[in-house]
Each structure stands twice: as structure tokens, then as C-alpha cells.
Short mmCIF file of C-alpha atoms in Angstrom, two decimals:
data_model
loop_
_atom_site.label_atom_id
_atom_site.label_comp_id
_atom_site.label_asym_id
_atom_site.label_seq_id
_atom_site.Cartn_x
_atom_site.Cartn_y
_atom_site.Cartn_z
CA MET A 1 50.75 -44.69 -9.19
CA ARG A 2 51.00 -41.89 -6.76
CA CYS A 3 51.51 -39.60 -10.14
CA LEU A 4 48.25 -40.69 -11.96
CA ARG A 5 46.47 -39.83 -8.63
CA LEU A 6 47.66 -36.66 -8.64
CA LEU A 7 46.57 -35.65 -12.44
CA PRO A 8 42.98 -35.04 -11.46
CA LEU A 9 44.36 -32.39 -8.88
CA PHE A 10 46.35 -30.60 -11.65
CA ALA A 11 43.78 -30.83 -13.99
CA ALA A 12 41.38 -28.96 -11.16
CA ALA A 13 44.45 -26.60 -10.45
CA ALA A 14 44.18 -25.47 -14.16
CA LEU A 15 40.78 -25.66 -14.92
CA ALA A 16 40.52 -23.32 -11.77
CA ALA A 17 42.90 -21.00 -13.15
CA GLN A 18 40.87 -20.96 -16.44
CA GLN A 19 37.77 -20.39 -14.86
CA PRO A 20 37.12 -16.58 -15.86
CA THR A 21 36.09 -13.89 -12.74
CA GLU A 22 33.93 -11.19 -12.40
CA ALA A 23 37.07 -8.91 -13.28
CA ASP A 24 37.64 -10.72 -16.21
CA ALA A 25 33.66 -10.01 -17.21
CA ARG A 26 33.83 -6.63 -16.44
CA ARG A 27 36.93 -5.98 -18.28
CA PHE A 28 35.55 -7.87 -21.06
CA LEU A 29 32.24 -5.89 -21.06
CA ASP A 30 33.71 -2.77 -21.01
CA SER A 31 36.05 -3.54 -23.81
CA ALA A 32 32.78 -4.53 -25.81
CA GLU A 33 31.05 -1.27 -25.13
CA THR A 34 33.67 1.20 -26.29
CA GLN A 35 34.21 -0.92 -29.32
CA LEU A 36 30.62 -0.58 -30.18
CA ALA A 37 30.20 2.84 -29.21
CA ALA A 38 32.91 3.40 -31.73
CA LEU A 39 30.99 1.66 -34.38
CA ALA A 40 27.30 2.86 -33.82
CA GLU A 41 28.35 6.79 -34.56
CA PRO A 42 29.08 6.10 -38.04
CA VAL A 43 26.53 3.44 -38.57
CA GLY A 44 23.65 5.87 -37.12
CA ARG A 45 25.11 8.58 -39.84
CA MET A 46 24.87 6.20 -42.24
CA ALA A 47 21.08 4.82 -41.61
CA TRP A 48 20.03 8.52 -41.29
CA ILE A 49 21.63 9.00 -44.86
CA ALA A 50 20.10 6.16 -45.94
CA ALA A 51 16.52 6.97 -44.63
CA THR A 52 16.86 10.47 -45.97
CA TYR A 53 18.96 10.18 -49.50
CA ILE A 54 17.36 6.98 -50.55
CA THR A 55 19.57 5.71 -53.29
CA GLU A 56 21.58 2.58 -54.58
CA ASP A 57 24.66 4.19 -53.22
CA SER A 58 23.13 5.03 -49.73
CA GLU A 59 21.62 1.49 -49.46
CA ILE A 60 25.03 0.11 -50.37
CA LEU A 61 26.93 1.92 -47.95
CA SER A 62 24.27 1.82 -44.95
CA ALA A 63 24.11 -2.28 -45.36
CA ARG A 64 28.32 -2.62 -45.31
CA PHE A 65 28.05 0.05 -42.02
CA GLN A 66 25.47 -2.43 -40.26
CA THR A 67 26.90 -5.53 -41.59
CA GLU A 68 30.08 -4.79 -39.36
CA TYR A 69 28.55 -3.59 -36.46
CA ALA A 70 26.17 -6.64 -36.65
CA LEU A 71 29.18 -9.46 -36.97
CA THR A 72 30.79 -7.31 -34.21
CA VAL A 73 27.99 -7.74 -32.02
CA GLN A 74 27.68 -11.28 -33.01
CA ARG A 75 31.14 -12.04 -31.88
CA LEU A 76 30.87 -10.45 -29.01
CA ALA A 77 27.98 -11.99 -27.51
CA THR A 78 29.37 -15.16 -28.51
CA THR A 79 32.38 -15.11 -26.92
CA ALA A 80 30.37 -13.80 -23.98
CA ALA A 81 28.91 -16.83 -23.47
CA ARG A 82 32.60 -18.20 -21.73
CA PHE A 83 31.03 -16.05 -18.40
CA ASP A 84 27.96 -17.73 -18.56
CA ALA A 85 28.70 -19.65 -15.08
CA THR A 86 30.90 -16.76 -13.47
CA PRO A 87 29.52 -15.40 -10.21
CA MET A 88 28.88 -11.82 -11.01
CA PRO A 89 26.32 -8.97 -9.96
CA ASP A 90 22.84 -8.88 -11.43
CA ASP A 91 23.66 -5.51 -12.91
CA LEU A 92 26.53 -7.08 -14.78
CA ARG A 93 24.49 -9.86 -15.87
CA ARG A 94 21.92 -7.69 -16.97
CA ARG A 95 24.77 -6.12 -19.45
CA PHE A 96 25.72 -9.47 -20.88
CA LEU A 97 21.99 -9.70 -21.55
CA LEU A 98 21.17 -6.60 -23.04
CA LEU A 99 24.57 -7.52 -25.43
CA LYS A 100 22.50 -10.24 -26.69
CA LEU A 101 19.80 -8.81 -27.38
CA SER A 102 21.11 -5.44 -28.81
CA LEU A 103 20.03 -6.59 -32.18
CA ALA A 104 16.59 -7.08 -33.55
CA ALA A 105 18.12 -9.11 -36.04
CA PRO A 106 21.20 -11.02 -35.15
CA PRO A 107 23.31 -12.09 -38.32
CA PRO A 108 24.74 -15.45 -39.11
CA ALA A 109 28.31 -15.90 -38.34
CA ASP A 110 29.23 -15.93 -41.82
CA PRO A 111 30.37 -12.55 -42.75
CA ALA A 112 28.87 -13.21 -46.34
CA LEU A 113 25.38 -14.47 -45.29
CA ALA A 114 25.49 -11.56 -42.55
CA GLY A 115 25.92 -9.03 -45.25
CA GLU A 116 23.19 -10.61 -47.30
CA MET A 117 21.13 -10.09 -44.16
CA THR A 118 21.47 -6.71 -43.95
CA ARG A 119 21.40 -5.82 -47.60
CA LEU A 120 17.68 -7.46 -47.75
CA GLN A 121 16.78 -5.47 -44.58
CA VAL A 122 18.25 -2.44 -45.66
CA GLY A 123 16.72 -2.65 -49.25
CA MET A 124 13.26 -3.83 -48.06
CA GLU A 125 12.85 -0.49 -45.86
CA ALA A 126 14.25 1.66 -49.38
CA ASP A 127 11.53 0.06 -51.23
CA TYR A 128 9.16 0.78 -48.85
CA GLY A 129 10.36 4.89 -48.55
CA ARG A 130 10.54 4.85 -52.43
CA GLY A 131 7.20 2.75 -52.81
CA GLN A 132 4.39 4.34 -54.91
CA TRP A 133 1.08 3.45 -56.82
CA CYS A 134 0.38 4.64 -60.28
CA PRO A 135 -3.27 4.46 -61.32
CA PRO A 136 -3.98 2.35 -64.68
CA SER A 137 -5.92 5.04 -66.18
CA GLY A 138 -2.43 7.04 -65.99
CA GLY A 139 -1.74 10.18 -64.25
CA THR A 140 0.14 11.10 -61.30
CA CYS A 141 1.75 8.04 -59.22
CA LEU A 142 0.82 8.68 -55.53
CA ASP A 143 3.03 7.68 -52.21
CA LEU A 144 2.04 6.70 -49.22
CA GLY A 145 1.63 10.28 -47.86
CA ALA A 146 -1.13 11.39 -50.59
CA LEU A 147 -2.67 7.49 -50.63
CA SER A 148 -2.92 8.00 -46.49
CA ARG A 149 -4.47 11.41 -47.10
CA ILE A 150 -7.05 9.71 -49.34
CA ILE A 151 -8.02 7.35 -46.64
CA ALA A 152 -8.02 9.85 -43.95
CA THR A 153 -10.39 12.48 -45.87
CA SER A 154 -12.38 10.74 -48.46
CA ARG A 155 -15.87 9.87 -47.32
CA ASN A 156 -16.36 7.66 -50.85
CA ALA A 157 -15.96 3.87 -50.88
CA ASP A 158 -14.97 3.54 -53.98
CA SER A 159 -11.74 6.24 -53.68
CA LEU A 160 -10.95 4.53 -50.31
CA ARG A 161 -10.53 1.13 -51.60
CA MET A 162 -8.66 2.24 -54.67
CA ALA A 163 -6.00 4.26 -52.56
CA TRP A 164 -6.00 1.16 -49.91
CA GLU A 165 -5.53 -1.28 -52.54
CA GLY A 166 -3.04 0.62 -54.19
CA TRP A 167 -0.38 0.88 -51.09
CA ARG A 168 -0.84 -2.67 -51.33
CA THR A 169 1.05 -2.91 -54.66
CA VAL A 170 4.34 -2.25 -53.22
CA SER A 171 4.96 -4.61 -50.98
CA PRO A 172 4.27 -8.03 -53.02
CA PRO A 173 7.93 -7.85 -54.41
CA MET A 174 9.17 -7.96 -51.10
CA ARG A 175 7.78 -11.50 -50.48
CA ASP A 176 10.35 -13.95 -51.10
CA ARG A 177 13.31 -11.31 -49.63
CA TYR A 178 11.29 -11.29 -46.79
CA ALA A 179 11.49 -14.82 -46.21
CA ARG A 180 14.98 -15.01 -47.12
CA PHE A 181 15.45 -12.36 -44.13
CA VAL A 182 13.26 -14.54 -41.94
CA ALA A 183 15.79 -17.81 -42.25
CA LEU A 184 18.90 -15.94 -42.07
CA SER A 185 17.99 -13.97 -38.95
CA ASN A 186 16.36 -17.48 -37.05
CA GLN A 187 20.10 -18.32 -38.13
CA GLY A 188 21.70 -15.55 -36.42
CA ALA A 189 19.23 -15.86 -33.44
CA ARG A 190 20.58 -19.73 -33.19
CA THR A 191 23.87 -18.68 -32.83
CA LEU A 192 23.14 -16.85 -29.85
CA GLY A 193 21.53 -20.02 -27.85
CA PHE A 194 17.52 -19.03 -28.68
CA PRO A 195 15.12 -21.14 -30.76
CA ASP A 196 14.46 -18.26 -33.45
CA ALA A 197 14.45 -14.47 -33.66
CA GLY A 198 10.83 -14.08 -32.32
CA ALA A 199 12.18 -15.88 -29.26
CA MET A 200 15.10 -13.55 -29.00
CA TRP A 201 12.73 -10.56 -29.29
CA ARG A 202 10.40 -12.22 -26.48
CA SER A 203 13.50 -12.42 -23.85
CA GLY A 204 13.96 -9.02 -23.64
CA TYR A 205 10.83 -7.99 -20.51
CA ASP A 206 12.33 -9.98 -17.49
CA MET A 207 10.74 -13.08 -17.93
CA PRO A 208 11.52 -16.25 -19.94
CA PRO A 209 9.45 -15.88 -24.05
CA ASP A 210 6.70 -18.17 -23.09
CA ALA A 211 5.70 -16.26 -20.19
CA PHE A 212 6.04 -13.13 -22.34
CA ALA A 213 3.48 -14.29 -25.01
CA ALA A 214 1.13 -15.14 -22.23
CA GLU A 215 1.26 -11.81 -20.25
CA VAL A 216 0.45 -10.05 -23.44
CA GLU A 217 -2.34 -12.17 -24.27
CA ARG A 218 -3.59 -11.74 -20.78
CA LEU A 219 -3.33 -7.89 -20.72
CA TRP A 220 -5.19 -8.18 -24.10
CA GLN A 221 -8.31 -9.88 -22.32
CA GLN A 222 -8.52 -7.25 -19.94
CA VAL A 223 -9.03 -4.58 -21.96
CA ARG A 224 -10.67 -6.53 -25.20
CA PRO A 225 -14.32 -6.24 -23.62
CA LEU A 226 -13.81 -2.21 -24.07
CA TYR A 227 -12.75 -2.81 -27.24
CA LEU A 228 -15.21 -5.00 -28.53
CA GLN A 229 -17.78 -2.07 -27.12
CA LEU A 230 -16.19 0.23 -28.95
CA HIS A 231 -15.62 -1.76 -32.35
CA ALA A 232 -19.46 -2.29 -32.16
CA TYR A 233 -20.56 1.32 -32.15
CA VAL A 234 -18.22 2.34 -34.58
CA ARG A 235 -19.64 -0.43 -37.03
CA ARG A 236 -23.19 1.00 -35.82
CA ARG A 237 -21.74 4.49 -37.10
CA LEU A 238 -20.14 3.68 -40.29
CA ARG A 239 -23.14 1.34 -41.43
CA GLU A 240 -25.49 4.65 -41.15
CA HIS A 241 -22.72 6.14 -43.74
CA TYR A 242 -22.17 3.60 -45.85
CA GLY A 243 -25.10 1.25 -45.80
CA ASP A 244 -24.92 -2.20 -46.60
CA GLN A 245 -21.13 -1.79 -47.32
CA VAL A 246 -20.45 -2.22 -43.44
CA PRO A 247 -21.88 -5.37 -41.92
CA ALA A 248 -24.63 -5.29 -39.11
CA ARG A 249 -22.20 -7.79 -37.11
CA GLY A 250 -18.43 -9.15 -37.86
CA ALA A 251 -15.67 -7.62 -39.21
CA ILE A 252 -15.49 -3.99 -40.50
CA PRO A 253 -13.97 -3.23 -43.79
CA ALA A 254 -10.23 -1.89 -43.03
CA HIS A 255 -10.60 0.81 -45.57
CA LEU A 256 -13.31 2.25 -44.15
CA LEU A 257 -11.55 3.04 -40.94
CA GLY A 258 -9.62 6.55 -41.70
CA ASN A 259 -6.24 4.65 -41.23
CA MET A 260 -4.01 2.79 -43.82
CA TRP A 261 -3.69 -0.01 -41.65
CA ALA A 262 -7.05 0.54 -39.42
CA GLN A 263 -4.78 1.03 -36.46
CA GLN A 264 -6.28 4.18 -35.45
CA TRP A 265 -9.82 5.70 -36.10
CA SER A 266 -10.06 9.10 -35.02
CA THR A 267 -9.76 10.63 -38.69
CA VAL A 268 -13.41 9.31 -39.46
CA ALA A 269 -14.46 11.02 -36.03
CA ASP A 270 -17.09 13.44 -37.97
CA LEU A 271 -18.71 9.89 -38.77
CA ILE A 272 -18.67 8.46 -35.41
CA LEU A 273 -19.05 11.36 -32.78
CA PRO A 274 -23.08 11.82 -32.50
CA ALA A 275 -24.16 14.82 -34.47
CA ALA A 276 -26.21 16.48 -31.49
CA ALA A 277 -23.02 16.04 -29.30
CA GLU A 278 -21.57 18.76 -27.04
CA PRO A 279 -19.28 20.47 -29.76
CA THR A 280 -15.46 20.70 -29.28
CA PHE A 281 -12.62 21.71 -31.16
CA ASP A 282 -11.19 20.89 -34.51
CA LEU A 283 -7.71 21.41 -33.57
CA THR A 284 -6.11 20.60 -37.01
CA ALA A 285 -8.59 23.26 -38.36
CA ILE A 286 -6.66 25.44 -35.73
CA LEU A 287 -3.37 24.58 -36.71
CA ARG A 288 -4.10 25.51 -40.42
CA GLU A 289 -5.65 28.74 -39.54
CA ARG A 290 -2.98 29.72 -37.60
CA GLY A 291 -0.53 29.08 -40.30
CA LEU A 292 1.56 27.10 -38.49
CA ASP A 293 4.36 25.39 -39.87
CA ALA A 294 6.34 22.26 -39.18
CA ALA A 295 9.09 23.98 -37.16
CA ALA A 296 6.53 25.96 -35.62
CA MET A 297 4.62 23.09 -34.32
CA VAL A 298 7.99 21.47 -33.10
CA ARG A 299 8.68 24.48 -31.02
CA ILE A 300 5.35 23.64 -29.15
CA GLY A 301 6.85 20.38 -28.62
CA GLU A 302 9.73 21.49 -27.06
CA GLY A 303 8.47 24.40 -25.40
CA PHE A 304 6.40 21.53 -22.99
CA PHE A 305 9.79 19.85 -22.18
CA LEU A 306 10.98 23.18 -21.43
CA SER A 307 8.29 24.01 -19.34
CA LEU A 308 9.74 20.35 -17.07
CA GLY A 309 12.98 22.61 -16.33
CA PHE A 310 14.62 20.32 -18.93
CA ASP A 311 17.37 21.93 -21.52
CA SER A 312 16.89 23.18 -24.54
CA LEU A 313 17.29 20.87 -27.78
CA PRO A 314 20.95 21.39 -29.41
CA ALA A 315 21.46 23.94 -32.28
CA THR A 316 21.78 20.91 -34.62
CA PHE A 317 18.92 19.16 -33.96
CA TRP A 318 16.85 21.83 -36.08
CA THR A 319 19.32 21.93 -38.49
CA ARG A 320 19.94 18.05 -38.73
CA SER A 321 16.15 17.29 -38.54
CA GLN A 322 13.91 16.08 -41.43
CA PHE A 323 11.13 18.00 -40.68
CA THR A 324 8.98 18.01 -43.73
CA GLN A 325 9.24 15.96 -47.33
CA PRO A 326 11.52 16.63 -49.32
CA ARG A 327 10.76 17.44 -53.12
CA ASP A 328 13.73 16.21 -54.66
CA ARG A 329 14.16 12.63 -53.14
CA ASN A 330 12.59 9.85 -52.00
CA VAL A 331 13.01 9.68 -47.88
CA VAL A 332 11.61 7.45 -45.05
CA CYS A 333 8.80 9.58 -44.07
CA HIS A 334 7.62 7.14 -40.74
CA ALA A 335 8.17 9.75 -37.91
CA SER A 336 11.00 8.25 -35.62
CA ALA A 337 13.73 9.90 -32.99
CA TRP A 338 17.32 9.48 -33.27
CA ASN A 339 20.62 10.09 -31.32
CA VAL A 340 23.09 9.64 -33.91
CA ASP A 341 26.08 9.85 -31.72
CA SER A 342 24.63 8.51 -28.50
CA ARG A 343 25.38 11.87 -26.93
CA ASP A 344 23.61 15.03 -28.16
CA ASP A 345 23.29 14.71 -32.10
CA LEU A 346 19.56 14.67 -30.99
CA ARG A 347 16.96 14.23 -34.58
CA ILE A 348 13.66 13.56 -35.33
CA LYS A 349 12.77 12.22 -38.95
CA MET A 350 8.82 13.15 -40.20
CA CYS A 351 7.04 14.56 -42.71
CA ILE A 352 5.35 16.86 -40.47
CA GLU A 353 1.76 18.23 -41.60
CA PRO A 354 -0.40 20.69 -39.96
CA THR A 355 -2.95 18.23 -38.17
CA ALA A 356 -4.11 17.14 -34.83
CA GLU A 357 -2.42 13.99 -34.89
CA GLU A 358 0.97 15.22 -36.30
CA LEU A 359 1.26 17.11 -33.02
CA VAL A 360 0.68 14.53 -31.17
CA VAL A 361 3.25 12.66 -33.03
CA ILE A 362 5.68 15.42 -32.55
CA HIS A 363 5.32 15.67 -28.76
CA HIS A 364 6.25 11.21 -28.62
CA GLU A 365 9.12 11.61 -30.94
CA LEU A 366 10.63 14.25 -28.73
CA GLY A 367 9.58 12.03 -25.69
CA HIS A 368 12.19 9.90 -26.98
CA ASN A 369 14.83 12.86 -27.49
CA PHE A 370 14.46 13.83 -24.21
CA TYR A 371 14.87 10.37 -22.87
CA GLN A 372 17.55 9.71 -25.09
CA ARG A 373 19.70 12.74 -23.45
CA ALA A 374 18.67 11.55 -19.85
CA TYR A 375 20.38 8.39 -19.86
CA ASN A 376 23.68 9.10 -22.42
CA THR A 377 26.04 9.20 -19.58
CA LEU A 378 25.24 5.80 -19.17
CA PRO A 379 27.55 2.58 -19.97
CA PHE A 380 26.78 1.95 -23.32
CA LEU A 381 24.46 -0.82 -23.08
CA TYR A 382 22.26 0.38 -21.03
CA GLN A 383 21.81 3.58 -22.80
CA ASN A 384 17.84 2.54 -23.76
CA GLY A 385 14.74 2.43 -21.65
CA ALA A 386 14.13 -0.56 -19.53
CA HIS A 387 12.30 -2.55 -22.32
CA ASP A 388 11.46 -1.32 -25.46
CA GLY A 389 7.73 -0.42 -24.68
CA PHE A 390 8.74 1.77 -21.45
CA HIS A 391 10.53 4.16 -23.92
CA GLU A 392 7.80 4.09 -26.35
CA ALA A 393 5.54 5.25 -23.16
CA ILE A 394 7.49 7.57 -22.24
CA GLY A 395 6.57 9.93 -25.58
CA ASP A 396 2.90 8.44 -25.24
CA ALA A 397 2.69 9.54 -21.48
CA ILE A 398 3.58 12.83 -22.59
CA ALA A 399 1.48 13.06 -25.47
CA LEU A 400 -1.64 12.68 -23.31
CA ALA A 401 -0.59 15.87 -21.89
CA ILE A 402 -2.30 17.72 -24.93
CA THR A 403 -5.33 18.50 -22.94
CA PRO A 404 -7.60 21.11 -23.70
CA GLY A 405 -5.83 23.27 -20.84
CA TYR A 406 -2.94 22.71 -22.28
CA LEU A 407 -3.72 23.69 -25.81
CA GLN A 408 -4.94 26.98 -24.21
CA GLN A 409 -1.64 27.47 -22.39
CA VAL A 410 -0.07 27.44 -25.89
CA GLY A 411 -2.47 30.18 -27.11
CA LEU A 412 -4.05 27.17 -29.93
CA LEU A 413 -7.42 27.55 -27.82
CA ASP A 414 -9.08 30.39 -26.67
CA ALA A 415 -11.57 28.87 -24.67
CA LEU A 416 -12.29 25.24 -22.86
CA PRO A 417 -15.10 23.58 -23.94
CA SER A 418 -17.06 23.13 -21.04
CA ALA A 419 -16.96 19.75 -19.16
CA ALA A 420 -19.98 18.57 -21.44
CA ALA A 421 -17.81 18.34 -24.21
CA ASP A 422 -15.61 15.76 -22.26
CA THR A 423 -17.03 12.29 -23.12
CA MET A 424 -16.52 13.39 -26.82
CA LEU A 425 -13.06 14.10 -25.91
CA LEU A 426 -12.60 10.90 -24.40
CA LEU A 427 -14.50 8.98 -27.17
CA ARG A 428 -12.26 10.82 -29.90
CA GLN A 429 -9.36 9.56 -27.61
CA ALA A 430 -10.18 6.23 -27.48
CA LEU A 431 -10.62 6.01 -31.40
CA ASP A 432 -6.84 6.05 -31.54
CA LYS A 433 -5.90 4.83 -28.44
CA ILE A 434 -8.68 1.93 -27.46
CA ALA A 435 -8.70 1.37 -31.26
CA PHE A 436 -4.90 0.78 -31.80
CA LEU A 437 -4.62 -2.07 -28.67
CA PRO A 438 -5.52 -5.13 -30.92
CA PHE A 439 -3.13 -4.28 -33.99
CA GLY A 440 -0.04 -3.13 -31.40
CA LEU A 441 -0.70 -6.58 -30.30
CA LEU A 442 -1.03 -9.00 -33.67
CA VAL A 443 1.71 -7.95 -35.85
CA ASP A 444 4.08 -9.49 -33.67
CA GLN A 445 2.00 -12.51 -33.06
CA TRP A 446 2.08 -12.61 -36.62
CA ARG A 447 6.28 -12.38 -36.56
CA TRP A 448 6.48 -14.72 -33.69
CA GLY A 449 4.46 -17.57 -36.12
CA VAL A 450 6.56 -16.97 -38.96
CA PHE A 451 9.66 -16.65 -37.20
CA ALA A 452 8.78 -20.00 -35.36
CA GLY A 453 8.02 -21.67 -38.66
CA ARG A 454 4.55 -22.12 -37.74
CA THR A 455 3.26 -19.44 -40.89
CA THR A 456 5.21 -20.44 -44.15
CA PRO A 457 5.23 -17.99 -47.23
CA ALA A 458 2.59 -19.31 -48.92
CA ASP A 459 0.35 -18.42 -45.67
CA TYR A 460 1.56 -15.02 -44.86
CA ASN A 461 -1.58 -13.57 -46.44
CA ARG A 462 -3.66 -16.02 -45.05
CA SER A 463 -2.30 -15.93 -41.60
CA TRP A 464 -2.32 -12.25 -41.56
CA TRP A 465 -5.98 -11.66 -42.41
CA ASP A 466 -6.71 -14.56 -40.13
CA LEU A 467 -4.90 -12.42 -36.99
CA ARG A 468 -6.55 -9.05 -38.16
CA THR A 469 -9.79 -10.50 -38.12
CA ARG A 470 -9.80 -12.17 -34.84
CA TYR A 471 -7.90 -9.87 -32.84
CA GLN A 472 -9.07 -6.87 -34.78
CA GLY A 473 -12.37 -7.25 -36.33
CA VAL A 474 -10.84 -5.64 -39.44
CA ALA A 475 -11.15 -7.09 -43.10
CA ALA A 476 -9.89 -6.29 -46.66
CA PRO A 477 -12.47 -4.66 -48.52
CA GLY A 478 -12.18 -7.86 -51.36
CA PRO A 479 -10.37 -10.82 -51.90
CA ARG A 480 -6.79 -10.71 -51.81
CA PRO A 481 -4.78 -11.67 -54.73
CA ALA A 482 -2.37 -14.63 -54.64
CA GLU A 483 0.88 -13.29 -54.48
CA ALA A 484 -0.07 -10.38 -51.94
CA PHE A 485 1.93 -9.40 -48.86
CA ASP A 486 -0.17 -7.16 -46.81
CA PRO A 487 2.19 -7.33 -44.14
CA GLY A 488 4.85 -5.82 -46.10
CA ALA A 489 2.78 -2.75 -46.12
CA LYS A 490 3.10 -1.97 -43.01
CA PHE A 491 6.68 0.07 -42.06
CA HIS A 492 7.70 -2.66 -38.98
CA VAL A 493 7.72 -5.53 -40.76
CA PRO A 494 9.92 -4.75 -44.22
CA ALA A 495 12.25 -2.55 -41.12
CA ASN A 496 12.18 -5.25 -38.90
CA VAL A 497 10.98 -3.38 -35.89
CA PRO A 498 9.19 -5.27 -33.02
CA TYR A 499 6.04 -4.37 -32.62
CA THR A 500 4.95 -5.39 -29.44
CA ARG A 501 6.29 -2.41 -27.67
CA TYR A 502 3.33 0.05 -28.55
CA PHE A 503 0.86 -2.76 -27.27
CA LEU A 504 2.97 -2.38 -24.28
CA ALA A 505 2.95 1.52 -24.31
CA HIS A 506 -0.54 1.66 -25.03
CA VAL A 507 -1.41 0.35 -21.72
CA LEU A 508 1.66 1.67 -19.74
CA GLN A 509 1.41 5.29 -20.76
CA PHE A 510 -2.28 5.69 -18.81
CA GLN A 511 -0.05 4.42 -15.76
CA PHE A 512 2.70 6.44 -16.07
CA TYR A 513 0.52 9.43 -16.72
CA ARG A 514 -1.23 9.03 -13.44
CA SER A 515 1.84 8.83 -11.47
CA LEU A 516 3.05 12.01 -13.08
CA CYS A 517 -0.26 13.97 -11.99
CA GLN A 518 0.08 12.27 -8.76
CA ALA A 519 4.08 13.44 -7.98
CA ALA A 520 2.76 16.91 -9.33
CA GLY A 521 -0.05 17.16 -6.83
CA HIS A 522 -2.41 17.10 -9.46
CA GLN A 523 -6.58 17.08 -7.81
CA GLY A 524 -9.20 15.96 -9.90
CA PRO A 525 -9.72 14.05 -13.60
CA LEU A 526 -6.69 13.17 -15.18
#
């Protein structure tokens, strides 16, 4: 009988011996980061090739590399659950959370399903990059860049509608693949303990997922009154040009706002700014008059960071980046910043044109690059921003510094506009910054509903336009076909890039910029 009484004591001692310690947890994470760092570099190099040389071979190889990396993350994150009850410092606990959140699309545990999911994502992104619309009447097929130029520069409603609807013929073939991708991504998220992939995305902001969704809505309600004023003013000005094609009340037709997704409106400033307003300047015209090519524009951006005391970009940046759209192959033109080896192989991928918007984007992307290099000595899982919105806001805050004073300093502006021109400069900025806010919010509002199963494939397009009308106050130029998949006409959906980061960045960047000005001892208007 005494032996029987001793059994629970032996069991407790055995359990204590098996309980992992903080030292065990640290060793596990150090090993995990070593494995991931070794895999991440070839994944990054192959992803670069797949984005800048779109072929079937590059798709297949990129999918294979990404699948291997994703399965490794999934295996390590699942194994890490054994440390959930282990007492440890907050910084170590955070690294475990970052391990779980390191993939936007966690794969299912089954390698075959994981491979299928990665192939779907890589294939949809490639289809987006090679997408073209060919006019039914014949003639040259137009890619996104050409169609976007029509949207930005034409003031003929029929031409604008043709370009807008033309680009949205690229995405319907993705719809069924996207639905399958969602199912597989949810399966992977549940393996890691999340209800669905959307809840996993919302877990990276130091608060519960539902609390984060409420916080985003709270922020939107704070800025919504200003957006409504801008929307009403823009609608009235567009109605003066397009007549009854723009309603006196309600949603603005999306194809008339100067951007393929109606997310920023500054390219129709010529229709919006009052004719008798104090003249400002046309930066796009200045860039073209000066004959600045893409590399010269990037040099201007680098110069900004050099003036702050940062080191020059590495020589490889200039030989490995994609600055312009190649004539001999399909590429993804969507602007992005890369640190391919997590050390100093910094690059940007763009198809730069000499416009004011592109100069801003260059400064933004370089903000990513210099930030990437600033944290490249930290542990692998810490090599990122505090959260994705923080990372985007760094580049955006830098881009806010493209003021008339800065343009004069770099020789792009001969004389400063008068103080009376400030209102028009701010209105032009509002056409980008304030106009963007609801779009930055609704893309993931749509995806959260899709991931949670509230929005089914049959309702993809209806739900998309419900959200665009509710938040953004824009409408499609006409009835959409039953097979339409308009969310897929935005890069971040087929590429599975979370989008709430951009909404957060459009709030944070002004807070960052104000703090930078205060730290610099600046006096006067920001």
C-alpha cells in the first residue's frame, strides 16, 4: 500500500523533470531562428526572380522554396506550443508570438496541401503581374501601367470606364483559386490555434483580435467627418465637369477619381482645385522638364537619407534593383522594398515614371530600406517593425518631408510658393492622404469577412461593393458581371498582403512626423 501511495509523488517528479525551462525555450528559439535565417535568403532571392522574371519556371521554383520555408515555420510554431506554460521574460515570450505570426498565409500541416496553397498564391500574383486587357475591336493590349495612365490623365468618361472595366477582366479567373487559397490558409491558421487567418492577422498588434478590430473602427470614426467633407467637395467639383454622370448626392463613380482603385485622388486635382486659387507648382511637369530618369529620382531619395547622417545604399542596390519596366518580359510593377539576405542586399522593385507621385513613392520605399538595414543586427524574429503599420508609417513620414522647402533644397523648385498657396498644397495632400483612409480600412474588412466565412465566394463581389459604398462612398460605373472578382484587381488580394497596415500608417505617419519635427527643434507649421 505504501508503494501505491508513492506513485503520485514519482509522477509529479517525472512531470517536473519534463517541464521545459526558460533555458530550454531560449535554446529552442535560437535554433529556430538559425534555421529560418538559413532558409529565408534563398526564398527571398527566388521570390525576387519570380516578381521580376515572370515565367512558369520561376513560379514553380518560387512556390517550392516558399513551401519549404512555410512548412518549417509551421513545424517550429507547432512545436513551440510545449513552452506555452514555461515562465519566461516578456521579450522571449514575444519572440514566440512573432514565430507564430511570421507568415501571412500559414500552410496546412500536410505538405501536399501546403504546396498547393503556395502554388495558388504565387500563380495568382504572377497572373496579376502579367495581366493585360485587349480591346475587343483589336489593337494593342494594355497592361496595368497603360490602363492606369488613362485613368490618371483622361477626362473623357467613356475612355475612363473602358480602362476601369478593362483591368477588371484580369481578376475573374482568380476567384475560384482564391476561395481555395482561403480554405487552405484557414486550415493552417487553425493549426496554430487561431480561429481563422483573419483573426491571426489581427493578433499582431498587442491586443486581442476583436479589440484591434474595434480600435480600427474607433480611429475611422475620428477621421470620418473630415473625409465626408472632402468627399462632398470633390463630388461637387467632379459634377461640374461630368454633369449628371456624377450624382448630386451619394456615391461617386469610381472610374472618375483618377486612380485605378479610387484610393487616391490627387491626379484629378486639375478638376478639384479652384480655378482662381493661388498658383502652386506642378512637380510632375518639373521632373519631365528636367529630364530626370528613374535612377536620378532614386538618387534624390537617397540624398534625403544621407542628409540625415545615414550611410549610402550599397553598390548592389544600384545594380540589382528594378527601377523601370523591362521591355522584354513580364514583371510585377507594384512598388516594394526588399532586404533579400536580411543583412545588406537592399533593393526596390518599381516601374518608375517621372511623376510627383512616383517621387513620393521612392522616398517611401527607401524609408523601408533604411529601416530594414537599421534592425538587421537584431535576432531574426525581431527583424521587422513593431507592427506592419509601423513599418509603413516610417516610409510615409519620410515622404511627408517632400515639402516645397525640400524641393527647393534639392534644386527641383526655383522659388517657394507664397504662404497663400498653403491651402491648395494641403488640399492636394488631402486628396491623397485623407481620401485613402476608408480604402485602407475596407480591403481587410472584406478579407476578414471572407476568412471568417461570413462572405462566401458567391458574395465576394457584392460584399466588396457594399463595403466600398459604406466606407468610401464610391460605386462601380455600372452593373458588374456575375462572374466579376473586383477585389482581385487590387494587387494585395491575390498577393495576400495584409492591408490594414496602410490605414494605420496614414494615421501614425503624422504623429511620427510631428515628433521628428519636435526632436529637430522645428518651429512653425509642420
